[in-house]
Amino acid sequence: MCESIPAMILGTGRAVPDKILTNHDLEKIVDTSDQWIKERSGIERRHILEDGKTNSDLASLASQRALEDAGVKPEELDFIIVATITPDYTFPSTAAQIQAKIGAVNAAAFDISAACSGFIYGLSIADSLIKAELANRVLVIGSEMLSRITDWEDRSTCVLFGDGSGAAVLGPAEGNRGILSSYIKSDGKLGNLLIMPGGGATHPATHETVDKRMHYIKMEGREVFKHAVRAMRDAALHALDLAGITSEELDLLIPHQANVRIIDAIASRLKLPDEKVYINIQEYGNTSAASIPLALDEARRTGKLKQGDLCLLVAFGGGFTWGSALIRM
Ligand code: ACO
């Protein structure tokens, strides 16, 4: 039996809203301080999508940039996979909205819900589709409008989140490039620690759910923090083990940007120097599923990540979900 060919990244793109909300702006909204936010999370500002624009608007822009970078036409796409917890609608899927906006007339399009780990889940699915020869060109998008589900009266969460979109086009790997290993896991028992309780079929929107502020992110930050450090560290080591690669061989770690203290803990466990760890949380805050593809595109376009480099992606999010992917760029 011939060995299956993994997926590789052919191109990436990102789009972020122009409007910026700084920590100082937040000081005027809730009882917080620039110093607390920076010290406890590393965040300095976040981008917020203007009213009237949708998740799929921003994601379509990121997608067009990724397609252009990859030299792939929209009609060549076989699948569009969108990782998001802030879809345009419960249904139809945001992926289908993007398909229409970019003219990917031949693609099957669907959303996945894996919170901050969603982009890695998407990569893993795209890799499987390509290995199984069910697809030749797959667009994976991580895109969030977290500002729309953020409780701007809750200082424990509203300082953390931001909006953004990132996309990657994948195709069959060439040479030694491609996804060397990927790993995805969940633990649904802990779902209540990070949840938007209202708006689903359990608690559809009513006056009561609105009055109880159930349509916003609720998070037990301290508990989530502990699980995130452990799960991201284990996922990072697992992807390296699967591929028989040591952390010393890595060129760049791109972790989910939730908290700079979580990132520092993982980097220290992997014994990685600062220059091998990508951090842009100061600029965007936590953009959930968009955080890794945003960073990936920035790293590629600024020359921080070059063809042939070994890059490890690792994330943790609501569900709980976590995962990792080791890629030879
Ligand atoms: N400004 C000032 N003080 C604040 C603020 C604020 N914005 N928020 C909380 N505080 C106070 C608290 O009230 C508390 O005060 P107390 O000691 O008097 O009770 C104190 O600061 C410490 O609060 P903690 O919640 O313990 O602060 P912590 O150091 O844990 O930092 C944080 C909070 C940043 C949320 C951290 O716990 C964290 O990053 N958690 C993980 C987030 C994460 O990884 N999420 C996963 C992905 S997100 C997704 O899937 C959508």
Coordinates of C-alpha atoms in Angstrom, one line a residue, residues 54 56-57 59-61 63-64 67 74-75 77 79-82 88-89 92-111 139 141:
T54 CA -20.2 40.3 9.9
S56 CA -18.0 36.2 7.3
D57 CA -17.1 39.7 5.9
A59 CA -13.2 36.0 7.1
S60 CA -13.8 36.4 3.4
L61 CA -11.1 39.1 3.3
S63 CA -9.6 34.0 2.8
Q64 CA -9.0 36.0 -0.4
L67 CA -5.9 32.2 -1.8
P74 CA -11.7 30.1 -5.3
E75 CA -13.3 27.6 -7.7
L77 CA -11.4 24.7 -3.4
F79 CA -13.7 22.2 1.2
I80 CA -14.1 25.3 3.3
I81 CA -13.8 24.6 7.1
V82 CA -14.6 27.4 9.5
D88 CA -23.0 34.8 11.6
Y89 CA -26.0 32.6 12.4
P92 CA -26.7 28.5 7.8
S93 CA -23.0 27.9 8.5
T94 CA -20.5 30.8 8.3
A95 CA -18.5 28.6 6.0
A96 CA -21.4 28.6 3.5
Q97 CA -21.7 32.4 3.8
I98 CA -18.0 32.7 3.0
Q99 CA -18.3 30.3 0.1
A100 CA -20.9 32.6 -1.5
K101 CA -18.8 35.7 -0.8
I102 CA -15.6 34.4 -2.3
G103 CA -17.2 32.4 -5.1
A104 CA -15.9 29.0 -4.1
V105 CA -18.6 27.4 -6.2
N106 CA -17.2 23.8 -6.1
A107 CA -16.6 23.5 -2.3
A108 CA -18.4 21.7 0.4
A109 CA -18.5 24.2 3.4
F110 CA -19.1 23.6 7.1
D111 CA -18.3 25.0 10.5
L139 CA -9.4 26.4 3.0
I141 CA -10.4 29.5 8.6

